[in-house]
CSV table of C-alpha atoms (C1' of nucleotides) in Angstrom, one decimal:
chain,number,residue,atom,x,y,z
A,135,UNK,CA,-26.3,-11.9,-12.6
A,136,UNK,CA,-23.2,-10.3,-10.7
A,137,UNK,CA,-21.4,-8.1,-12.5
A,138,UNK,CA,-18.2,-5.9,-10.6
A,139,UNK,CA,-17.3,-2.5,-11.2
A,140,UNK,CA,-14.1,-0.7,-10.5
A,141,UNK,CA,-14.4,2.6,-9.2
A,142,UNK,CA,-11.5,4.6,-9.4
A,143,UNK,CA,-10.9,8.8,-9.1
A,144,UNK,CA,-9.5,10.7,-11.6
A,145,UNK,CA,-5.3,12.2,-10.4
A,146,UNK,CA,-6.9,11.6,-6.9
A,147,UNK,CA,-4.6,13.8,-4.9
A,148,UNK,CA,-5.1,16.4,-7.8
A,149,UNK,CA,-8.6,16.4,-7.5
A,150,UNK,CA,-8.8,16.4,-3.8
A,151,UNK,CA,-6.8,19.7,-4.1
A,152,UNK,CA,-9.1,21.4,-6.9
A,153,UNK,CA,-12.7,20.9,-4.6
A,154,UNK,CA,-11.1,23.6,-2.7
A,155,UNK,CA,-9.7,26.0,-5.9
A,156,UNK,CA,-12.7,26.2,-8.1
A,157,UNK,CA,-9.8,28.7,-9.8
A,158,UNK,CA,-7.6,25.5,-11.0
A,159,UNK,CA,-10.9,24.3,-12.8
A,160,UNK,CA,-8.7,23.2,-16.0
A,161,UNK,CA,-5.7,23.7,-14.8
A,162,UNK,CA,-2.1,22.1,-14.7
A,163,UNK,CA,-1.4,20.6,-11.0
A,164,UNK,CA,1.1,18.8,-9.6
A,165,UNK,CA,1.2,16.8,-5.7
A,166,UNK,CA,4.7,16.3,-4.9
A,167,UNK,CA,5.7,13.0,-2.9
A,168,UNK,CA,6.9,14.2,0.8
A,169,UNK,CA,9.7,16.6,1.4
A,170,UNK,CA,8.4,17.9,-1.5
A,171,UNK,CA,10.9,16.0,-3.2
A,172,UNK,CA,8.5,14.3,-6.3
A,173,UNK,CA,6.3,15.4,-8.7
A,174,UNK,CA,3.8,12.1,-8.1
A,175,UNK,CA,0.4,13.0,-8.8
A,176,UNK,CA,-0.9,15.1,-12.3
A,177,UNK,CA,-3.9,16.2,-13.6
A,178,UNK,CA,-4.5,15.8,-17.6
A,179,UNK,CA,-3.5,19.4,-18.2
A,180,UNK,CA,-0.3,19.0,-16.1
A,181,UNK,CA,0.4,15.6,-18.3
A,182,UNK,CA,-0.6,17.7,-21.0
A,183,UNK,CA,2.7,20.0,-20.9
A,184,UNK,CA,5.1,17.3,-20.4
A,185,UNK,CA,4.8,16.1,-16.5
A,186,UNK,CA,3.7,13.3,-15.8
A,187,UNK,CA,7.0,11.4,-15.2
A,188,UNK,CA,6.4,9.2,-11.7
A,189,UNK,CA,9.0,10.4,-9.4
A,190,UNK,CA,10.6,13.1,-11.7
A,191,UNK,CA,12.7,14.5,-9.0
A,192,UNK,CA,10.8,18.2,-8.5
A,193,UNK,CA,14.3,20.7,-8.6
A,194,UNK,CA,14.5,19.5,-12.4
A,195,UNK,CA,11.5,20.9,-13.4
A,196,UNK,CA,10.6,23.8,-11.2
A,197,UNK,CA,11.6,26.6,-13.4
A,198,UNK,CA,9.2,25.1,-15.8
A,199,UNK,CA,6.6,24.2,-13.7
A,200,UNK,CA,7.2,28.2,-12.4
A,201,UNK,CA,6.7,28.9,-16.5
A,202,UNK,CA,3.3,27.3,-17.2
A,203,UNK,CA,2.2,28.5,-14.4
A,204,UNK,CA,1.3,25.1,-13.0
A,205,UNK,CA,-0.4,24.7,-9.3
A,206,UNK,CA,2.1,22.7,-7.1
A,207,UNK,CA,1.0,21.3,-3.9
A,208,UNK,CA,2.6,19.2,-1.2
A,209,UNK,CA,1.0,15.6,0.0
A,210,UNK,CA,-1.4,16.7,2.3
A,211,UNK,CA,-2.7,12.8,3.1
A,212,UNK,CA,-4.9,13.9,6.0
A,213,UNK,CA,-7.1,15.8,3.2
A,214,UNK,CA,-6.8,12.5,1.0
A,215,UNK,CA,-8.2,10.1,3.7
A,216,UNK,CA,-11.4,12.9,4.5
A,217,UNK,CA,-11.9,12.5,0.9
A,218,UNK,CA,-11.5,8.9,0.1
A,219,UNK,CA,-14.0,7.8,2.9
A,220,UNK,CA,-16.7,10.1,1.8
A,221,UNK,CA,-16.2,9.0,-2.0
A,222,UNK,CA,-16.5,5.6,-0.1
A,223,UNK,CA,-19.5,6.2,1.7
A,224,UNK,CA,-21.4,7.4,-1.8
A,225,UNK,CA,-20.6,4.1,-3.2
A,226,UNK,CA,-22.0,2.0,-0.7
A,227,UNK,CA,-25.5,3.6,-1.0
A,228,UNK,CA,-25.2,2.0,-4.2
A,229,UNK,CA,-24.4,-1.7,-3.2
A,230,UNK,CA,-24.0,-3.3,0.0
A,231,UNK,CA,-20.8,-4.9,-1.3
A,232,UNK,CA,-17.9,-2.3,-1.5
A,233,UNK,CA,-14.3,-3.7,-1.4
A,234,UNK,CA,-12.2,-0.5,-0.9
A,235,UNK,CA,-8.7,-1.7,-2.8
A,236,UNK,CA,-6.8,1.9,-2.1
A,237,UNK,CA,-7.6,5.3,-0.9
A,238,UNK,CA,-8.4,6.4,-5.0
A,239,UNK,CA,-10.3,3.1,-5.9
A,240,UNK,CA,-12.8,0.2,-5.4
A,241,UNK,CA,-14.6,-2.4,-5.9
A,242,UNK,CA,-19.0,-2.6,-6.4
A,243,UNK,CA,-20.5,-5.9,-6.8
A,244,UNK,CA,-23.8,-5.2,-8.6
A,245,UNK,CA,-26.5,-7.6,-9.4
A,246,UNK,CA,-28.8,-7.3,-12.6
A,247,UNK,CA,-31.1,-9.3,-14.7
A,248,UNK,CA,-30.3,-9.8,-18.3
A,249,UNK,CA,-32.1,-6.3,-18.7
A,250,UNK,CA,-30.4,-4.6,-16.4
A,251,UNK,CA,-28.6,-1.3,-17.9
A,252,UNK,CA,-25.0,-1.6,-16.6
A,253,UNK,CA,-24.1,1.5,-18.0
A,254,UNK,CA,-27.1,3.7,-17.0
A,255,UNK,CA,-25.9,2.6,-13.4
A,256,UNK,CA,-22.3,3.6,-13.7
A,257,UNK,CA,-23.1,6.8,-14.9
A,258,UNK,CA,-25.4,6.8,-12.3
A,259,UNK,CA,-22.8,6.1,-10.5
A,260,UNK,CA,-20.5,9.0,-11.8
A,261,UNK,CA,-22.7,11.6,-11.6
A,262,UNK,CA,-23.4,11.3,-7.6
A,263,UNK,CA,-19.8,11.0,-6.5
A,264,UNK,CA,-19.4,14.5,-8.3
A,265,UNK,CA,-22.7,16.0,-7.3
A,266,UNK,CA,-22.0,14.8,-3.8
A,267,UNK,CA,-18.1,15.4,-3.3
A,268,UNK,CA,-16.8,16.4,-6.4
A,269,UNK,CA,-14.5,13.8,-7.3
A,270,UNK,CA,-14.4,13.1,-11.0
A,271,UNK,CA,-14.2,8.9,-10.9
A,272,UNK,CA,-14.1,6.4,-14.1
A,273,UNK,CA,-16.2,3.1,-13.9
A,274,UNK,CA,-15.0,-0.4,-15.4
A,275,UNK,CA,-18.2,-3.1,-15.9
A,276,UNK,CA,-17.2,-6.5,-16.4
A,277,UNK,CA,-17.6,-10.2,-15.4
A,278,UNK,CA,-14.3,-10.9,-13.2
A,279,UNK,CA,-11.9,-8.1,-11.2
A,280,UNK,CA,-8.6,-8.7,-13.8
A,281,UNK,CA,-11.8,-7.8,-16.2
A,282,UNK,CA,-12.9,-4.6,-14.5
A,283,UNK,CA,-9.2,-3.1,-14.2
A,284,UNK,CA,-9.4,-3.7,-17.8
A,285,UNK,CA,-12.8,-1.7,-18.6
A,286,UNK,CA,-11.9,1.2,-15.9
A,287,UNK,CA,-9.0,1.9,-18.0
A,288,UNK,CA,-10.2,1.7,-21.5
A,289,UNK,CA,-13.2,4.4,-19.8
A,290,UNK,CA,-11.2,7.1,-19.5
A,291,UNK,CA,-12.0,6.5,-23.4
A,292,UNK,CA,-15.4,6.3,-23.2
A,293,UNK,CA,-17.1,9.4,-20.9
A,294,UNK,CA,-15.8,7.7,-17.9
A,295,UNK,CA,-17.9,4.8,-18.3
A,296,UNK,CA,-17.1,1.4,-20.0
A,297,UNK,CA,-18.7,-2.0,-19.7
A,298,UNK,CA,-17.4,-5.6,-21.0
A,299,UNK,CA,-20.4,-8.5,-21.1
A,300,UNK,CA,-20.5,-9.9,-24.1
A,301,UNK,CA,-17.5,-12.6,-25.1
A,302,UNK,CA,-17.2,-10.1,-28.6
A,303,UNK,CA,-16.9,-7.3,-26.3
A,304,UNK,CA,-14.3,-8.7,-24.2
A,305,UNK,CA,-12.3,-10.5,-26.6
A,306,UNK,CA,-12.0,-7.0,-28.6
A,307,UNK,CA,-11.3,-5.8,-26.0
A,308,UNK,CA,-8.3,-7.5,-24.8
A,309,UNK,CA,-6.9,-7.5,-28.5
A,310,UNK,CA,-5.2,-4.1,-28.0
A,311,UNK,CA,-4.7,-4.5,-24.8
A,312,UNK,CA,-1.2,-4.9,-23.7
A,313,UNK,CA,-0.3,-7.9,-21.4
A,314,UNK,CA,1.9,-5.3,-19.4
A,315,UNK,CA,-0.6,-3.3,-18.2
A,316,UNK,CA,-3.2,-5.9,-16.8
A,317,UNK,CA,-3.5,-6.0,-13.1
A,318,UNK,CA,-1.0,-8.1,-11.3
A,319,UNK,CA,1.5,-8.6,-14.4
A,320,UNK,CA,4.5,-6.3,-13.7
A,321,UNK,CA,7.9,-5.9,-15.8
A,322,UNK,CA,9.1,-9.2,-14.8
A,323,UNK,CA,6.1,-11.4,-15.5
A,324,UNK,CA,5.8,-9.2,-18.9
A,325,UNK,CA,9.2,-10.4,-19.7
A,326,UNK,CA,8.6,-13.9,-19.1
A,327,UNK,CA,5.4,-13.9,-20.9
A,328,UNK,CA,6.9,-12.1,-24.2
A,329,UNK,CA,9.7,-15.6,-24.4
A,330,UNK,CA,6.3,-17.4,-25.1
A,331,UNK,CA,5.1,-14.9,-27.9
A,332,UNK,CA,2.4,-13.4,-24.9
A,333,UNK,CA,2.1,-9.7,-25.5
A,334,UNK,CA,-1.8,-9.0,-25.3
A,335,UNK,CA,-4.2,-9.7,-23.1
A,336,UNK,CA,-5.9,-11.9,-25.9
A,337,UNK,CA,-2.8,-14.0,-26.7
A,338,UNK,CA,-2.6,-14.3,-22.7
A,339,UNK,CA,-6.0,-15.4,-22.3
A,340,UNK,CA,-5.6,-18.2,-24.9
A,341,UNK,CA,-2.1,-19.4,-24.5
A,342,UNK,CA,-3.4,-23.2,-23.6
A,343,UNK,CA,-0.4,-24.7,-21.5
A,344,UNK,CA,-1.5,-23.6,-18.4
A,345,UNK,CA,1.3,-25.8,-16.1
A,346,UNK,CA,3.8,-23.4,-17.8
A,347,UNK,CA,1.8,-20.1,-16.7
A,348,UNK,CA,1.8,-21.6,-13.6
A,349,UNK,CA,6.0,-22.5,-13.4
A,350,UNK,CA,6.7,-19.1,-14.6
A,351,UNK,CA,3.8,-16.9,-13.1
A,352,UNK,CA,2.8,-19.0,-9.9
A,353,UNK,CA,-0.5,-18.8,-9.0
A,354,UNK,CA,-1.0,-15.5,-9.5
A,355,UNK,CA,-0.4,-16.0,-13.0
A,356,UNK,CA,-2.4,-18.7,-13.1
A,357,UNK,CA,-5.5,-16.7,-11.6
A,358,UNK,CA,-5.4,-14.0,-13.9
A,359,UNK,CA,-5.3,-15.8,-17.0
A,360,UNK,CA,-8.5,-17.4,-15.6
A,361,UNK,CA,-9.6,-13.8,-14.7
A,362,UNK,CA,-9.8,-12.7,-18.3
A,363,UNK,CA,-11.3,-16.4,-19.4
A,364,UNK,CA,-14.8,-14.8,-17.1
A,365,UNK,CA,-13.9,-17.3,-14.3
A,366,UNK,CA,-13.6,-15.7,-10.7
A,367,UNK,CA,-11.0,-16.2,-8.9
A,368,UNK,CA,-10.5,-13.2,-7.2
A,369,UNK,CA,-13.8,-12.3,-4.7
A,370,UNK,CA,-14.7,-9.0,-3.3
A,371,UNK,CA,-13.3,-9.4,0.0
A,372,UNK,CA,-14.7,-7.5,3.2
A,373,UNK,CA,-12.2,-4.9,4.5
A,374,UNK,CA,-10.0,-7.0,6.8
A,375,UNK,CA,-7.4,-5.7,9.5
A,376,UNK,CA,-4.6,-4.9,8.4
A,377,UNK,CA,-1.3,-8.1,8.8
A,378,UNK,CA,1.1,-5.0,9.2
A,379,UNK,CA,1.3,-1.7,10.1
A,380,UNK,CA,3.7,0.6,10.0
A,381,UNK,CA,4.8,4.6,10.0
A,382,UNK,CA,8.0,5.6,7.9
A,383,UNK,CA,9.4,9.1,6.5
A,384,UNK,CA,12.4,11.0,4.6
A,385,UNK,CA,13.8,13.7,6.7
A,386,UNK,CA,14.4,17.0,5.9
A,387,UNK,CA,17.9,17.0,6.5
A,388,UNK,CA,20.3,14.2,6.9
A,389,UNK,CA,20.4,13.7,10.9
A,390,UNK,CA,23.2,12.2,13.3
A,391,UNK,CA,22.3,12.3,16.7
A,392,UNK,CA,20.3,9.8,18.4
A,393,UNK,CA,18.5,12.3,20.4
A,394,UNK,CA,17.0,13.1,16.7
A,395,UNK,CA,16.4,9.5,15.5
A,396,UNK,CA,14.9,9.0,19.2
A,397,UNK,CA,12.6,11.8,18.6
A,398,UNK,CA,11.8,10.8,15.0
A,399,UNK,CA,11.0,7.0,15.8
A,400,UNK,CA,9.0,8.4,18.9
A,401,UNK,CA,6.5,9.6,16.3
A,402,UNK,CA,6.8,7.0,13.9
A,403,UNK,CA,5.7,4.5,16.9
A,404,UNK,CA,3.1,7.2,18.1
A,405,UNK,CA,1.2,7.5,14.5
A,406,UNK,CA,1.5,2.9,14.3
A,407,UNK,CA,0.2,2.4,17.4
A,408,UNK,CA,-2.4,4.5,16.5
A,409,UNK,CA,-3.7,3.0,14.0
A,410,UNK,CA,-3.2,-0.4,15.5
A,411,UNK,CA,-5.4,1.2,18.3
A,412,UNK,CA,-7.9,2.5,15.9
A,413,UNK,CA,-8.5,-1.2,14.6
A,414,UNK,CA,-8.5,-2.7,18.0
A,415,UNK,CA,-5.9,-4.7,17.6
A,416,UNK,CA,-2.4,-5.6,19.3
A,417,UNK,CA,0.8,-6.5,18.0
A,418,UNK,CA,3.8,-9.0,19.3
A,419,UNK,CA,6.9,-7.0,17.4
A,420,UNK,CA,7.8,-4.2,16.4
A,421,UNK,CA,11.0,-3.4,13.8
A,422,UNK,CA,12.5,-0.1,13.2
A,423,UNK,CA,15.2,0.7,10.7
A,424,UNK,CA,17.5,4.0,10.2
A,425,UNK,CA,19.0,4.2,6.9
A,426,UNK,CA,21.6,6.8,5.0
A,427,UNK,CA,20.5,8.1,1.6
A,428,UNK,CA,21.6,5.3,-1.1
A,429,UNK,CA,21.5,8.2,-3.6
A,430,UNK,CA,24.3,10.0,-1.9
A,431,UNK,CA,28.2,8.7,-2.4
A,432,UNK,CA,30.2,7.9,0.5
A,433,UNK,CA,29.7,4.8,3.4
A,434,UNK,CA,26.1,3.7,3.4
A,435,UNK,CA,24.9,2.1,6.5
A,436,UNK,CA,21.3,0.4,7.2
A,437,UNK,CA,20.1,-0.4,10.4
A,438,UNK,CA,17.4,-2.9,11.2
A,439,UNK,CA,16.3,-5.0,14.2
A,440,UNK,CA,13.2,-6.7,16.0
A,441,UNK,CA,12.1,-7.3,19.8
A,442,UNK,CA,8.7,-9.1,20.9
A,443,UNK,CA,6.7,-7.7,23.5
A,444,UNK,CA,6.1,-10.1,26.1
A,445,UNK,CA,2.3,-10.0,25.6
A,446,UNK,CA,0.4,-8.3,22.6
A,447,UNK,CA,0.2,-4.2,22.9
A,448,UNK,CA,-0.8,-1.2,21.4
A,449,UNK,CA,-0.1,0.8,24.1
A,450,UNK,CA,1.7,3.5,22.8
A,451,UNK,CA,4.5,4.0,25.8
A,452,UNK,CA,5.8,0.2,25.2
A,453,UNK,CA,5.8,0.8,21.5
A,454,UNK,CA,7.7,4.0,21.4
A,455,UNK,CA,9.9,2.1,24.2
A,456,UNK,CA,10.3,-0.8,21.8
A,457,UNK,CA,11.4,1.1,19.5
A,458,UNK,CA,14.3,3.2,21.5
A,459,UNK,CA,15.6,-0.3,22.9
A,460,UNK,CA,16.0,-1.5,18.7
A,461,UNK,CA,17.5,2.2,17.9
A,462,UNK,CA,19.9,1.6,20.8
A,463,UNK,CA,20.7,-2.0,19.1
A,464,UNK,CA,21.2,-0.4,15.4
A,465,UNK,CA,22.4,3.0,15.6
A,466,UNK,CA,25.9,3.8,14.4
A,467,UNK,CA,27.2,7.2,15.3
A,468,UNK,CA,28.9,9.0,12.6
A,469,UNK,CA,26.6,8.2,10.2
A,470,UNK,CA,23.9,10.9,8.2
A,471,UNK,CA,20.8,9.2,8.2
A,472,UNK,CA,18.3,10.2,5.7
A,473,UNK,CA,15.4,8.0,6.5
A,474,UNK,CA,13.9,5.8,9.6
A,475,UNK,CA,10.8,3.8,10.3
A,476,UNK,CA,9.4,1.1,12.3
A,477,UNK,CA,6.9,-1.8,11.4
A,478,UNK,CA,4.7,-3.4,13.7
A,479,UNK,CA,4.5,-7.1,13.0
A,480,UNK,CA,2.2,-10.3,14.4
A,481,UNK,CA,-1.1,-8.1,14.7
A,482,UNK,CA,-4.4,-9.8,16.0
A,483,UNK,CA,-7.5,-8.0,17.4
A,484,UNK,CA,-7.3,-7.2,20.9
A,485,UNK,CA,-10.0,-9.6,22.2
A,486,UNK,CA,-7.7,-12.5,20.9
A,487,UNK,CA,-4.9,-11.6,22.6
A,488,UNK,CA,-3.1,-14.2,25.1
A,489,UNK,CA,-1.3,-12.5,28.5
A,490,UNK,CA,1.6,-13.9,29.0
A,491,UNK,CA,1.9,-15.0,32.9
A,492,UNK,CA,5.2,-14.8,33.7
A,493,UNK,CA,5.9,-11.2,32.3
A,494,UNK,CA,6.4,-8.2,35.1
A,495,UNK,CA,3.8,-6.2,33.5
A,496,UNK,CA,1.7,-7.1,30.9
A,497,UNK,CA,-1.5,-5.0,31.3
A,498,UNK,CA,-1.6,-1.9,28.7
A,499,UNK,CA,-2.2,1.8,29.9
A,500,UNK,CA,-5.7,1.6,28.3
A,501,UNK,CA,-7.5,4.3,29.7
A,502,UNK,CA,-4.6,6.5,29.0
A,503,UNK,CA,-4.2,5.5,25.5
A,504,UNK,CA,-7.9,5.5,25.0
A,505,UNK,CA,-8.1,9.1,26.4
A,506,UNK,CA,-5.0,10.0,24.7
A,507,UNK,CA,-7.3,9.0,21.4
A,508,UNK,CA,-10.7,10.8,22.2
A,509,UNK,CA,-8.6,14.0,22.7
A,510,UNK,CA,-7.0,13.9,19.4
A,511,UNK,CA,-9.7,12.7,17.7
A,512,UNK,CA,-12.2,15.7,19.3
A,513,UNK,CA,-9.8,18.1,18.6
A,514,UNK,CA,-7.8,16.9,16.1
A,515,UNK,CA,-4.3,14.8,15.4
A,516,UNK,CA,-1.3,15.6,17.5
A,517,UNK,CA,-3.2,17.4,20.0
A,518,UNK,CA,-1.7,15.1,22.8
A,519,UNK,CA,1.2,13.2,22.6
A,520,UNK,CA,4.1,11.6,24.2
A,521,UNK,CA,7.3,14.2,24.9
A,522,UNK,CA,8.9,12.0,23.5
A,523,UNK,CA,8.6,13.0,19.9
A,524,UNK,CA,10.3,15.9,20.7
A,525,UNK,CA,9.0,19.7,20.2
A,526,UNK,CA,10.6,21.4,17.4
A,527,UNK,CA,11.0,18.2,15.2
A,528,UNK,CA,13.7,20.1,13.0
A,529,UNK,CA,14.0,16.4,11.0
A,530,UNK,CA,10.6,16.6,10.1
A,531,UNK,CA,9.2,16.2,6.3
A,532,UNK,CA,9.9,19.3,4.6
A,533,UNK,CA,6.1,20.5,2.8
A,534,UNK,CA,6.3,24.0,1.4
A,535,UNK,CA,3.4,23.8,-0.9
A,536,UNK,CA,0.6,22.2,1.9
A,537,UNK,CA,-3.0,23.0,1.7
A,538,UNK,CA,-5.2,22.9,4.7
A,539,UNK,CA,-6.8,20.2,6.4
A,540,UNK,CA,-9.9,21.7,4.8
A,541,UNK,CA,-12.5,18.6,6.4
A,542,UNK,CA,-10.3,17.5,9.6
A,543,UNK,CA,-9.5,20.4,11.6
A,544,UNK,CA,-11.7,23.3,12.7
A,545,UNK,CA,-8.9,26.0,12.7
A,546,UNK,CA,-8.9,25.2,8.9
A,547,UNK,CA,-12.1,25.0,7.7
A,548,UNK,CA,-12.8,27.1,4.4
A,549,UNK,CA,-14.6,30.4,4.8
A,550,UNK,CA,-16.4,31.6,1.9
A,551,UNK,CA,-17.2,35.6,1.2
A,552,UNK,CA,-20.4,36.6,-0.5
B,45,DT,C1',19.6,20.8,-4.8
B,46,DC,C1',16.0,15.7,-5.5
B,47,DT,C1',14.7,10.6,-6.0
B,48,DG,C1',7.7,8.4,-1.8
B,49,DG,C1',5.1,5.9,1.4
B,50,DG,C1',2.6,1.6,3.1
B,51,DG,C1',0.7,-2.2,1.7
B,52,DT,C1',0.0,-7.7,-0.1
B,53,DC,C1',0.2,-12.5,-1.5
B,54,DC,C1',3.2,-16.9,-2.8
B,55,DT,C1',7.2,-19.5,-3.1
B,56,DA,C1',11.3,-21.8,-1.3
B,57,DG,C1',13.8,-23.4,2.1
B,58,DG,C1',15.8,-23.7,6.9
B,59,DA,C1',14.5,-25.0,11.7
B,60,DC,C1',12.0,-28.6,14.3
B,61,DC,C1',8.9,-32.4,15.2
B,62,DC,C1',7.6,-37.3,15.6
C,187,DT,C1',30.1,-45.9,1.7
C,188,DC,C1',24.8,-45.2,4.5
C,189,DT,C1',23.0,-41.9,7.6
C,190,DG,C1',14.5,-42.1,6.9
C,191,DG,C1',10.1,-39.8,5.8
C,192,DG,C1',6.8,-36.8,6.4
C,193,DG,C1',4.5,-33.1,8.1
C,194,DT,C1',4.2,-27.7,9.7
C,195,DC,C1',6.0,-23.7,11.0
C,196,DC,C1',7.7,-19.9,9.7
C,197,DT,C1',11.2,-16.5,7.8
C,198,DA,C1',13.4,-13.7,4.0
C,199,DG,C1',13.0,-12.5,-0.5
C,200,DG,C1',10.7,-11.6,-5.1
C,201,DA,C1',6.8,-9.5,-7.2
C,202,DC,C1',3.1,-6.6,-7.4
C,203,DC,C1',0.0,-3.0,-6.5
C,204,DC,C1',-1.8,2.0,-5.9
DNA sequence: TCTGGGGTCCTAGGACCC
DNA sequence: TCTGGGGTCCTAGGACCC
């Protein structure tokens, strides 16, 4: 009997911060988005105080945060990524089949006969992850991924573990489960379903006209319906290489000069090309964009364009050059730019990459790139990079409340005094 | 004052081919 | 007073996810 578990971390970003701040146990904690613009993660204590509205502008709640003594952190993605990897490694001790679905959750395949105690399995996973990492997780177990998602949501009310295996267990759970809360059903799909008087997951499961579902919700909706019926449509998948990758940021202030945009895009190109090399891939084209602040009154401009490389590349020098060429096309003086970014497209594994016989310079400077990657791995990200990225980077995102890189930089290692 | 960043999948429709 | 039919590939846009 194969079952699927969804394991997800509770208030992941906040929990990462709390690992290194035991004084914050049971205290309200909030983590902010880039630029410290909005609150994006909350502990249950913070939610109880009325925080928890996704993307609430931070300046609006700053006074209330102080008043309630809420701990505030800027987002520290280097820390969260590292904690995530550690959690996933513990999961792999429990099953060879683990699909990392996002930074804070994973699907895990469990095999067991009729006598297997799935509940105990879930409790064990929870205890181990907390013991080894200090991360609290919820575990939902059922027959399919969609049902495991439902089960996981219900686990919050069942001390962190929920098992839905028999038809009675499943239907009882689906009866009170709003269809909008199903994985894959967004606001659009939910409102379409309400036309057919489908409000709960059970009504969706039992809705007989599959062709109608296909027509309005496409194949995606049809498969969700099947998964509710216990039919596996969405199999567990091994981690695959990214098909697109990119890097973009809001700037700390409105940027007017092309020189600053050149620096920023060079930095984004540096970050994205490192991701590409880490998965041993190359890309065939690059897209760059810059745009003004859509929330500000006044004239708006959105500039975007792409270019193709003559051959597949992951060379940071070529990718920066590409970003700058696109910038030359899209830059319009006079605007205050709030955000910029780049995307790398048409990604293929490096060993499947075809060379262009007629292009003048097709060879990546592989030696240079690998030495740079090696140094940055050993001494920390950004130890060596192109001068095109600039030195001061005044445009950079604001991070006023950032914690240290406890697990990824030697200089930030936590010291404990006894 | 501020309003994130990084992805995936599906479909329709245009371009192109024979 | 008609101007094929069938197929593939690519892209833009929509929807959704965390």
